mmCIF file of N, CA and C and ligand atoms in Angstrom:
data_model
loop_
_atom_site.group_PDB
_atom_site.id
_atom_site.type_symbol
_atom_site.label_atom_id
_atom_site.label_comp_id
_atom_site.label_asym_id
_atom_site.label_seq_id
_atom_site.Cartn_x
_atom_site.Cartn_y
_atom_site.Cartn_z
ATOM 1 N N UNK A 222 6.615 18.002 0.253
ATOM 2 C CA UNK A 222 5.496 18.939 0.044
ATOM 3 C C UNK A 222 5.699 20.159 0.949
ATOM 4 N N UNK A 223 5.542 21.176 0.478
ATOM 5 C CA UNK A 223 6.453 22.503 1.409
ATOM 6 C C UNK A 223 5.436 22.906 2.137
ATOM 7 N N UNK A 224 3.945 22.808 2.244
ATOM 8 C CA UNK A 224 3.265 23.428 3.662
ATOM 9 C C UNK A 224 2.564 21.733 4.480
ATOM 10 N N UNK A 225 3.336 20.767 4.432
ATOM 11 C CA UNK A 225 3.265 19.470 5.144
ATOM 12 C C UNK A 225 4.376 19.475 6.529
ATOM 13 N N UNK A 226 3.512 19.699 7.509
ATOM 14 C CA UNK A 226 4.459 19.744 8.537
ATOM 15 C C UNK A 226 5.170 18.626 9.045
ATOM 16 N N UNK A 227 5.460 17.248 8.501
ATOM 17 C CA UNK A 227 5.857 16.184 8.752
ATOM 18 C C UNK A 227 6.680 16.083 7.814
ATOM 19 N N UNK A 228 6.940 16.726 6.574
ATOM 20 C CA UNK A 228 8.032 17.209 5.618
ATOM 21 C C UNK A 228 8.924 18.064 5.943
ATOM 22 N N UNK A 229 8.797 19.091 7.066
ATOM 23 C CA UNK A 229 8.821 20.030 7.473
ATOM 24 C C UNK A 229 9.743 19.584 8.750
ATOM 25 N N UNK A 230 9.091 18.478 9.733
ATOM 26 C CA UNK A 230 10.198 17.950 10.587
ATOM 27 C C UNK A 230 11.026 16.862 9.894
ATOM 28 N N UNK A 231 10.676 16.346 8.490
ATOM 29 C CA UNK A 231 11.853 15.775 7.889
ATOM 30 C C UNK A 231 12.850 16.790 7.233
ATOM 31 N N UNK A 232 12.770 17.259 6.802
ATOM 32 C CA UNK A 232 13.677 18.384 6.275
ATOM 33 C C UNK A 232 14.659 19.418 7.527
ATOM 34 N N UNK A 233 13.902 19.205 8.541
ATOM 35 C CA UNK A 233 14.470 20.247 9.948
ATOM 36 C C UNK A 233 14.268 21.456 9.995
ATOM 37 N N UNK A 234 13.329 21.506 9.643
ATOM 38 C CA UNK A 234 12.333 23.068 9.207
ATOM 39 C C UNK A 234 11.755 23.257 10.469
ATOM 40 N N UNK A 235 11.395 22.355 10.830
ATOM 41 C CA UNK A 235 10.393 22.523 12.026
ATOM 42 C C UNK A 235 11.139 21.297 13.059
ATOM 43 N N UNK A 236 11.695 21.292 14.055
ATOM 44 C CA UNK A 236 12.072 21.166 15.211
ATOM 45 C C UNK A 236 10.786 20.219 15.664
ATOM 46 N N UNK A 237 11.963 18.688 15.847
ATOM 47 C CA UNK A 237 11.222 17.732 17.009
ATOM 48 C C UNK A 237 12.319 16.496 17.232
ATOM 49 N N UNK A 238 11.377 15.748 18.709
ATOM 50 C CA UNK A 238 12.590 15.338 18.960
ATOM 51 C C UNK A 238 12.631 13.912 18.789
ATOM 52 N N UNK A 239 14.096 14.160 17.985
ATOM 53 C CA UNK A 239 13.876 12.866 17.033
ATOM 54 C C UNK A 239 14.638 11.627 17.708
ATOM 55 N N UNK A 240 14.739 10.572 17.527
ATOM 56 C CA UNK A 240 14.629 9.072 18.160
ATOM 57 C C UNK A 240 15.360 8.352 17.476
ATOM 58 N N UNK A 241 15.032 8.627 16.044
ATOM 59 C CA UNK A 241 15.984 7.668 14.931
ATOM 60 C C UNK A 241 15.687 8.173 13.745
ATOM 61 N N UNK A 242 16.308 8.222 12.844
ATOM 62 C CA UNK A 242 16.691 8.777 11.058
ATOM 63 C C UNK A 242 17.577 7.777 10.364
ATOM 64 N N UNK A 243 16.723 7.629 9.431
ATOM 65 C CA UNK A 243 18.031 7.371 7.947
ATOM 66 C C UNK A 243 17.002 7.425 6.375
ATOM 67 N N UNK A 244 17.908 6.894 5.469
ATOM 68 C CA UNK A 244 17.719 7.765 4.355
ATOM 69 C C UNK A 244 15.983 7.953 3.808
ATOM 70 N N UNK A 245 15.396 6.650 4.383
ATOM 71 C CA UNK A 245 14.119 6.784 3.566
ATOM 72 C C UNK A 245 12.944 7.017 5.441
ATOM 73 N N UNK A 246 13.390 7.013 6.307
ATOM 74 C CA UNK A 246 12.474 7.275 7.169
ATOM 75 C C UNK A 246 13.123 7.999 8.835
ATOM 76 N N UNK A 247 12.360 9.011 9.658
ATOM 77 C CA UNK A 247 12.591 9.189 10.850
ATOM 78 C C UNK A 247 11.777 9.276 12.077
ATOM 79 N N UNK A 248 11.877 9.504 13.072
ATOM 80 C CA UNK A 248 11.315 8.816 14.390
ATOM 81 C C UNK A 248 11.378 10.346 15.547
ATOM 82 N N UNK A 249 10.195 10.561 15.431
ATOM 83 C CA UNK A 249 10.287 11.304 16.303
ATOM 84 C C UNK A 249 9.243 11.146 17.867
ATOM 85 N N UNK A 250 9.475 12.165 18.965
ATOM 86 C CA UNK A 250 8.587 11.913 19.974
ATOM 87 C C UNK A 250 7.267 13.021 19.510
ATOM 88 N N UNK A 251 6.190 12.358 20.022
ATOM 89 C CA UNK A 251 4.578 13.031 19.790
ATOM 90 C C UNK A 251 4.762 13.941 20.594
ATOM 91 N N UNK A 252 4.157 14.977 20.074
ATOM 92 C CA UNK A 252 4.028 16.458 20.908
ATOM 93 C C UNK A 252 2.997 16.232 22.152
ATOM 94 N N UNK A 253 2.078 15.438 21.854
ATOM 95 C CA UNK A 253 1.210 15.129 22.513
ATOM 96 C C UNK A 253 0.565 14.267 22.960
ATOM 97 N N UNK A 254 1.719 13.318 23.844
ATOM 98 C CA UNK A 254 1.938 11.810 23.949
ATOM 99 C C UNK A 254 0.491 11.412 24.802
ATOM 100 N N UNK A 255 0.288 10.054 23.948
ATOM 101 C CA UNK A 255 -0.745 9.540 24.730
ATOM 102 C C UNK A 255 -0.896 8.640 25.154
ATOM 103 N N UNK A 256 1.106 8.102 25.969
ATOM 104 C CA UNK A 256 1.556 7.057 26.699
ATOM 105 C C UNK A 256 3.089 7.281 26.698
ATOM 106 N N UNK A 257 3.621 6.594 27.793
ATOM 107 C CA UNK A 257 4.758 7.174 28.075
ATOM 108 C C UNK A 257 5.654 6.955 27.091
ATOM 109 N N UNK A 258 5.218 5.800 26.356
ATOM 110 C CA UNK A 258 6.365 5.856 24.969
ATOM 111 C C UNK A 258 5.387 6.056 23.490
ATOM 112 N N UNK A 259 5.220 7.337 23.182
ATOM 113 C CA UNK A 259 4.494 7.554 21.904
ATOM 114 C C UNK A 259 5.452 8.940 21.183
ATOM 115 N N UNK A 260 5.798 7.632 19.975
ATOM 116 C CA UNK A 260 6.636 8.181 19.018
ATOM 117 C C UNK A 260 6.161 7.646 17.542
ATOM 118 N N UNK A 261 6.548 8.780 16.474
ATOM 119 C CA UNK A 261 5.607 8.944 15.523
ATOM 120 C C UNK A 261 6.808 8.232 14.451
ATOM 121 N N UNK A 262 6.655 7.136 13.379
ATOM 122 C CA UNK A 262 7.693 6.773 12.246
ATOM 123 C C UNK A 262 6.647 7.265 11.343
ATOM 124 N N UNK A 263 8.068 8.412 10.417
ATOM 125 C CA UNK A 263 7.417 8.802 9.407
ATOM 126 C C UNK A 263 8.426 8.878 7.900
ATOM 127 N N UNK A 264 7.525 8.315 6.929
ATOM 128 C CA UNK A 264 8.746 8.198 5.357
ATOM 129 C C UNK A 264 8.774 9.448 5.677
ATOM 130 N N UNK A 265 10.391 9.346 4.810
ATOM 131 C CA UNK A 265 10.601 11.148 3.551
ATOM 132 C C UNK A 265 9.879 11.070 3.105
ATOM 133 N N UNK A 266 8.832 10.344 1.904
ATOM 134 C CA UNK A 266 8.284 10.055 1.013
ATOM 135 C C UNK A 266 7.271 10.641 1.545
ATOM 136 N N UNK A 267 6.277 12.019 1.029
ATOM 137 C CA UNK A 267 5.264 12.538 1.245
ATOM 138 C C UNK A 267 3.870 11.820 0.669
ATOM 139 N N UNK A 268 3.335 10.939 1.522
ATOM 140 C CA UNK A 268 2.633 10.134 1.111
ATOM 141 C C UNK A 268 1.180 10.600 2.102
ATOM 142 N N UNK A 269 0.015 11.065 1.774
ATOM 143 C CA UNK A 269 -1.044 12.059 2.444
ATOM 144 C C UNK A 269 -1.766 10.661 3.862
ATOM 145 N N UNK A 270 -1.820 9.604 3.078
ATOM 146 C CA UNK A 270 -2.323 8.726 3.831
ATOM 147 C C UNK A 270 -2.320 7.222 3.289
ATOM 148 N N UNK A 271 -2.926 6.283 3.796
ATOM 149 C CA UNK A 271 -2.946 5.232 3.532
ATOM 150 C C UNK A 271 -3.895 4.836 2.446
ATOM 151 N N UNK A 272 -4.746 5.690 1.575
ATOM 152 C CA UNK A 272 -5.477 5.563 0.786
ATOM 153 C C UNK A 272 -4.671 5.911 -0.914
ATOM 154 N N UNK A 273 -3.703 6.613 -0.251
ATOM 155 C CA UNK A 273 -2.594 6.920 -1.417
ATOM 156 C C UNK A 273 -1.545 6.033 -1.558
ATOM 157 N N UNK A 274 -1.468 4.969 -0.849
ATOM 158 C CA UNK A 274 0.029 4.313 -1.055
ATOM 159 C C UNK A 274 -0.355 3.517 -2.601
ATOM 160 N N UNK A 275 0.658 3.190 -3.137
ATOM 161 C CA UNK A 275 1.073 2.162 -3.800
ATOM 162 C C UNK A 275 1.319 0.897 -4.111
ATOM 163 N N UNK A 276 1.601 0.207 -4.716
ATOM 164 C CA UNK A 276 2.292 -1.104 -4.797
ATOM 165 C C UNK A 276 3.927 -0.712 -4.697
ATOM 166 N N UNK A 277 4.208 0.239 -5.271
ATOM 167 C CA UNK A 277 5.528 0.926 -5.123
ATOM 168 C C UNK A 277 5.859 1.377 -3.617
ATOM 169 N N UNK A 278 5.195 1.370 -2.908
ATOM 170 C CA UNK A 278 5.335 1.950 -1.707
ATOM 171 C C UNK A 278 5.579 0.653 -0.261
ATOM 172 N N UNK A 279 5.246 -0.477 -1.304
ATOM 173 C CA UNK A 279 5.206 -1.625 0.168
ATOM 174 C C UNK A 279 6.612 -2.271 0.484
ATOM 175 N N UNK A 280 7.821 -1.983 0.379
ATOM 176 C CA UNK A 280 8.581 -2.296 0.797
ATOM 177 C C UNK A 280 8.985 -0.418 2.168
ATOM 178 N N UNK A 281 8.796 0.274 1.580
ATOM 179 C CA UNK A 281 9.014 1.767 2.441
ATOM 180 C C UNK A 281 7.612 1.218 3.740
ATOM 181 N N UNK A 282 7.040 0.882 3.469
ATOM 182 C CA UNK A 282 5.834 0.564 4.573
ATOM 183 C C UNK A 282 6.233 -0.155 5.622
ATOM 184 N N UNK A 283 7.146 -1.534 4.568
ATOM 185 C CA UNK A 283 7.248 -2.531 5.827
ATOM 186 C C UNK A 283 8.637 -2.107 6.614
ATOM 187 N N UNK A 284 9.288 -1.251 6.104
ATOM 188 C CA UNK A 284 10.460 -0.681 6.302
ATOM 189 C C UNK A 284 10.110 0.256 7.595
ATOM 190 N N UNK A 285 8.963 0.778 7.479
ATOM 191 C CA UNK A 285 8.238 2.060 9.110
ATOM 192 C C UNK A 285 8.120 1.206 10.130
ATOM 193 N N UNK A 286 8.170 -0.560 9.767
ATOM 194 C CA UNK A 286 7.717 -1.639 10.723
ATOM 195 C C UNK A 286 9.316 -1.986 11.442
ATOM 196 N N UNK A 287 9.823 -1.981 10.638
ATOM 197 C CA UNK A 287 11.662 -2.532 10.899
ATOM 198 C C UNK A 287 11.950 -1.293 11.894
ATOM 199 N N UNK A 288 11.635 -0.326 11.691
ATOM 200 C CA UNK A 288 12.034 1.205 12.404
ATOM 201 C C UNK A 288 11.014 0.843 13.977
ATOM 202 N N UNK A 289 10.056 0.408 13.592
ATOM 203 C CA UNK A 289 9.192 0.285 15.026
ATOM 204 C C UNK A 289 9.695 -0.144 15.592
ATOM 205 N N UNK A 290 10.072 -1.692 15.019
ATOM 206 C CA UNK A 290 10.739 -2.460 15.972
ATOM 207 C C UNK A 290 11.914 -2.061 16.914
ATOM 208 N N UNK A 291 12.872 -1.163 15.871
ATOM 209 C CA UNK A 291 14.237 -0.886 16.722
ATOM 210 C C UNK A 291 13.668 0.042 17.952
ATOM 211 N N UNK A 292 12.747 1.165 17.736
ATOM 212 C CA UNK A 292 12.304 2.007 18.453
ATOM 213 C C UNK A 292 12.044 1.437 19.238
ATOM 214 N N UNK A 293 10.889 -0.028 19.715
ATOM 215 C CA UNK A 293 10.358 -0.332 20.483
ATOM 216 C C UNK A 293 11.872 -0.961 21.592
ATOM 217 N N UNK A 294 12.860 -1.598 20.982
ATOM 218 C CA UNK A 294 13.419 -2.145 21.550
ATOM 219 C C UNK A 294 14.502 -0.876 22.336
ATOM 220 N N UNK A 295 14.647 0.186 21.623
ATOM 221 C CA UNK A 295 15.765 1.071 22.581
ATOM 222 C C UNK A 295 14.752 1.806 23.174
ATOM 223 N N UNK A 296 13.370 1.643 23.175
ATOM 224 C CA UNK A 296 12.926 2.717 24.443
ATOM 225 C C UNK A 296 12.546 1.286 25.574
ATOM 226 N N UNK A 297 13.006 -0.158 25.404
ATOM 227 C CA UNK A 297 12.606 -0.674 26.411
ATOM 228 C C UNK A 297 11.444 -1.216 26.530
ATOM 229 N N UNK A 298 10.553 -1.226 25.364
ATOM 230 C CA UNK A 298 9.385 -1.840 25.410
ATOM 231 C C UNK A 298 8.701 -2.611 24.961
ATOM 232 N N UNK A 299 9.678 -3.307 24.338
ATOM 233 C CA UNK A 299 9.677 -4.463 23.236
ATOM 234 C C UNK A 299 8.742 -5.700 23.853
ATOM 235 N N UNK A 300 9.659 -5.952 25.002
ATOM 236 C CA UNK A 300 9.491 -7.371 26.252
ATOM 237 C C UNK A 300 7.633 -7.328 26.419
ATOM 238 N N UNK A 301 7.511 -5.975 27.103
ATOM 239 C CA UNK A 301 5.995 -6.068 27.364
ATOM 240 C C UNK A 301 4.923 -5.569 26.753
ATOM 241 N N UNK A 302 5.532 -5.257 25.685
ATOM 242 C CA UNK A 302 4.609 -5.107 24.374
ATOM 243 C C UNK A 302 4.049 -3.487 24.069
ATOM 244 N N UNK A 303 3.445 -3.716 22.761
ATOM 245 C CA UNK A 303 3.151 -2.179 22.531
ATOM 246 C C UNK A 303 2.322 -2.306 21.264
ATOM 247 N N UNK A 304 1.973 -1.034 20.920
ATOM 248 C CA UNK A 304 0.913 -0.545 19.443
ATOM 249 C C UNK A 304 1.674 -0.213 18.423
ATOM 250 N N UNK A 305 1.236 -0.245 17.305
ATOM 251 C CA UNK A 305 1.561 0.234 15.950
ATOM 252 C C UNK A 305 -0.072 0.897 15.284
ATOM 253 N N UNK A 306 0.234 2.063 14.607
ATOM 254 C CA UNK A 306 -0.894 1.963 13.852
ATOM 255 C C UNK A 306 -0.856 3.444 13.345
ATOM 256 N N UNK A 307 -1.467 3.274 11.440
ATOM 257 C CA UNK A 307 -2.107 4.471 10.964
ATOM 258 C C UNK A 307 -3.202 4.554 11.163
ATOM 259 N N UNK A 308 -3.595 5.969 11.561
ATOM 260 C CA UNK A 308 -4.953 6.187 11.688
ATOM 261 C C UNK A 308 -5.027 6.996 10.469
ATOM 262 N N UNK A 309 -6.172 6.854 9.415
ATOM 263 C CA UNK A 309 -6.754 6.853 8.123
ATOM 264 C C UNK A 309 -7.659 7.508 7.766
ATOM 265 N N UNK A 310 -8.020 9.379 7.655
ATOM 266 C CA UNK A 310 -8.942 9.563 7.017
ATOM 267 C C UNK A 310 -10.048 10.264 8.375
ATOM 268 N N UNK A 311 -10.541 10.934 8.107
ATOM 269 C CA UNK A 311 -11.308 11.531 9.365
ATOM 270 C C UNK A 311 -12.439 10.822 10.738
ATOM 271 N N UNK A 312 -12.440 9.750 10.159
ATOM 272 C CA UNK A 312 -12.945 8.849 11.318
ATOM 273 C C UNK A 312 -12.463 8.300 12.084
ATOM 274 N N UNK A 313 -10.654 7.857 11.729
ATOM 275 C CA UNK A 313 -10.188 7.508 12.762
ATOM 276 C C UNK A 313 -8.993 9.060 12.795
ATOM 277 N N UNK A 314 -9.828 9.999 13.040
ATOM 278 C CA UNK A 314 -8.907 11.147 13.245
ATOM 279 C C UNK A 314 -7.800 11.521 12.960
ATOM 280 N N UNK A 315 -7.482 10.888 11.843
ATOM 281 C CA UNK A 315 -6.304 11.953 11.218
ATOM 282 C C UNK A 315 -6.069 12.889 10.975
ATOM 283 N N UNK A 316 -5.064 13.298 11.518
ATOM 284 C CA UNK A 316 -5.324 14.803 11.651
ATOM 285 C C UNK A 316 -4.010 15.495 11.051
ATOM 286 N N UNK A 317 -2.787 14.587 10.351
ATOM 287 C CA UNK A 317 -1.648 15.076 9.515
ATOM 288 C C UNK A 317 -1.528 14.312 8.587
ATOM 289 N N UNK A 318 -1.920 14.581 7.378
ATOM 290 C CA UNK A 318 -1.746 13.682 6.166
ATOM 291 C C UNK A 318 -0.705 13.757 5.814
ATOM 292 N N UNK A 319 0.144 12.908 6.086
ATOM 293 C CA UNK A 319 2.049 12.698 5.892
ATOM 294 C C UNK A 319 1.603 11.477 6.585
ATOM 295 N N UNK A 320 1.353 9.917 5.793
ATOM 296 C CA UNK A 320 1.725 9.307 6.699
ATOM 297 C C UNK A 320 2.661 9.035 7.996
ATOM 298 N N UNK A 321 2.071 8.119 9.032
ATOM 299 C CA UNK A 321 3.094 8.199 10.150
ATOM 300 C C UNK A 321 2.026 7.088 11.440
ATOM 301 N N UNK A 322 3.693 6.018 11.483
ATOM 302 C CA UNK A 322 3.278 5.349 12.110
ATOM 303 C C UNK A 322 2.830 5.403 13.616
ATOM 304 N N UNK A 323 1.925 5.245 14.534
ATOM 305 C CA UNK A 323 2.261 5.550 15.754
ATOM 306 C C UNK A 323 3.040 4.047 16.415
ATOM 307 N N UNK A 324 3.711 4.708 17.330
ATOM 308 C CA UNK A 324 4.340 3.581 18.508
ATOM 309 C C UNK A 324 3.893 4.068 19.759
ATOM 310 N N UNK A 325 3.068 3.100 20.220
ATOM 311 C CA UNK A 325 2.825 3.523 21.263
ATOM 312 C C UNK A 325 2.782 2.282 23.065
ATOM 313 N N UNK A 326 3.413 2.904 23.434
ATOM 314 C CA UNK A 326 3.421 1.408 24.660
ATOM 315 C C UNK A 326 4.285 2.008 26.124
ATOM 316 N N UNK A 327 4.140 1.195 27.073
ATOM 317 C CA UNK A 327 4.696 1.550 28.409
ATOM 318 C C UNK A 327 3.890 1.995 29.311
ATOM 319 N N UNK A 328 2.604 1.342 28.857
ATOM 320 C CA UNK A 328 1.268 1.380 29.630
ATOM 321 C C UNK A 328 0.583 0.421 29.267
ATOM 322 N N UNK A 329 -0.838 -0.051 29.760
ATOM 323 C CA UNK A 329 -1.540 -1.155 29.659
ATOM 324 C C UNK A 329 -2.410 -0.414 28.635
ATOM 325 N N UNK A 330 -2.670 -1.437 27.133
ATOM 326 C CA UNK A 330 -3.427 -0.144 25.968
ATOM 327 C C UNK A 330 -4.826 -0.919 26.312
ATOM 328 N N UNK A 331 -5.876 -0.204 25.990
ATOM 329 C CA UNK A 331 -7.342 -0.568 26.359
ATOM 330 C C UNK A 331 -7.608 -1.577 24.785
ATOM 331 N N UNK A 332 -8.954 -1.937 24.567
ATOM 332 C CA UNK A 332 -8.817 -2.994 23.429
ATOM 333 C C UNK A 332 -10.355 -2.963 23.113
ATOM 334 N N UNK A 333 -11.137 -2.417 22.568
ATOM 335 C CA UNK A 333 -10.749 -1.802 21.438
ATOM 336 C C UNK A 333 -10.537 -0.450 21.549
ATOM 337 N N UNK A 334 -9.495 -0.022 20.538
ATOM 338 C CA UNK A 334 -9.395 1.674 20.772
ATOM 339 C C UNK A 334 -10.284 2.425 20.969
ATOM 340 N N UNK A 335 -10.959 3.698 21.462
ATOM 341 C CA UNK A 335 -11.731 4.342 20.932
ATOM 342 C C UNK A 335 -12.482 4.516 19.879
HETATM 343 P P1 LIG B 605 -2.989 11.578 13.589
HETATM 344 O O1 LIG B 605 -4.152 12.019 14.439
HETATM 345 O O2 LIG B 605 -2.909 10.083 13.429
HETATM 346 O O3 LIG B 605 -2.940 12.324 12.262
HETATM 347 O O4 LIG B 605 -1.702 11.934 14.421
HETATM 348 C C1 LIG B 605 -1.052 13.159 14.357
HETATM 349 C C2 LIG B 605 -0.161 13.204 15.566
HETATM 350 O O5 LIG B 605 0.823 14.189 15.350
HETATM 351 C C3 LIG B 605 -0.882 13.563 16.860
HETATM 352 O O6 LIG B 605 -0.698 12.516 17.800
HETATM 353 C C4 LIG B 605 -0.206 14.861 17.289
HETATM 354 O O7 LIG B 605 -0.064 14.954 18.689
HETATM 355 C C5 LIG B 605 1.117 14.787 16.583
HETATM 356 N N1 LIG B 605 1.761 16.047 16.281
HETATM 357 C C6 LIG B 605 1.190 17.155 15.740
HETATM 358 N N2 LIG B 605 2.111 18.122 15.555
HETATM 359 C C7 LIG B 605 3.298 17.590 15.974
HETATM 360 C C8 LIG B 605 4.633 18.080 16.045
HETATM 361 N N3 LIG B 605 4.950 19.328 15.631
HETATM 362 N N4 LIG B 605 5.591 17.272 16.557
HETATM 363 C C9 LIG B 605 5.289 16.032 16.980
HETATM 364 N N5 LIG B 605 4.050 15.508 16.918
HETATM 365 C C10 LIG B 605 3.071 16.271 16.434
HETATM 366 ZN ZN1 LIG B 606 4.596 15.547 3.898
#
């Protein structure tokens, strides 16, 4: 989608720094980390949110999970654990409709989120 800025750092239009890539998904660091390891997995597949996926879409989903995992394990944070999660729709503040997973860990996370 050409004014989706998460299409935009998939394509390399827009500059970020990325963690891991391949053909159907990539990994970049949050501009605006909100823990020492918060990095964003996001499909190629321009998908607005989690209210749009598919049945066609649940193997690319569990596939953002396989990507977490590696992420979690080369930034080291596998052992003592960490977050996953889409946030969905304006209540839980979404604020880039391009799906995208967060990873987030390398701190103690509070329970329940905000
Ligand atoms: P969400 O609120 O779940 O939609 O998350 C969007 C995330 O994207 C936020 O954590 C932002 O800090 C992050 N973000 C916004 N623009 C960029 C960018 N250009 N590069 C990396 N992360 C970004
Ligand atoms: Zn997009």
């Amino acid at each position: 989608m050409s004014d989706c800025l998460f299409c935009k750092i998939a394509d390399k239009t827009i500059p970020a720094k990325l963690v891991y890539e391949d053909d159907r998904a990539l990994a970049f660091r949050d501009l605006n980390p909100q823990a020492p390891t918060h990095v964003l997995i996001v499909p190629r597949k321009h998908i607005p949110s989690l209210n749009e996926l598919t049945d066609a879409d649940a193997a690319l989903v569990g596939h953002l999970h396989v990507v977490a995992r590696q992420v979690a394990h080369d930034e080291g944070i596998a052992a003592d654990g960490y977050r996953v999660l889409f946030n969905t729709g304006k209540l839980a503040g979404q604020t880039v409709f391009h799906i995208h997973l967060h990873l987030i860990g390398g701190r103690a996370l509070g329970w329940p989120p905000g």
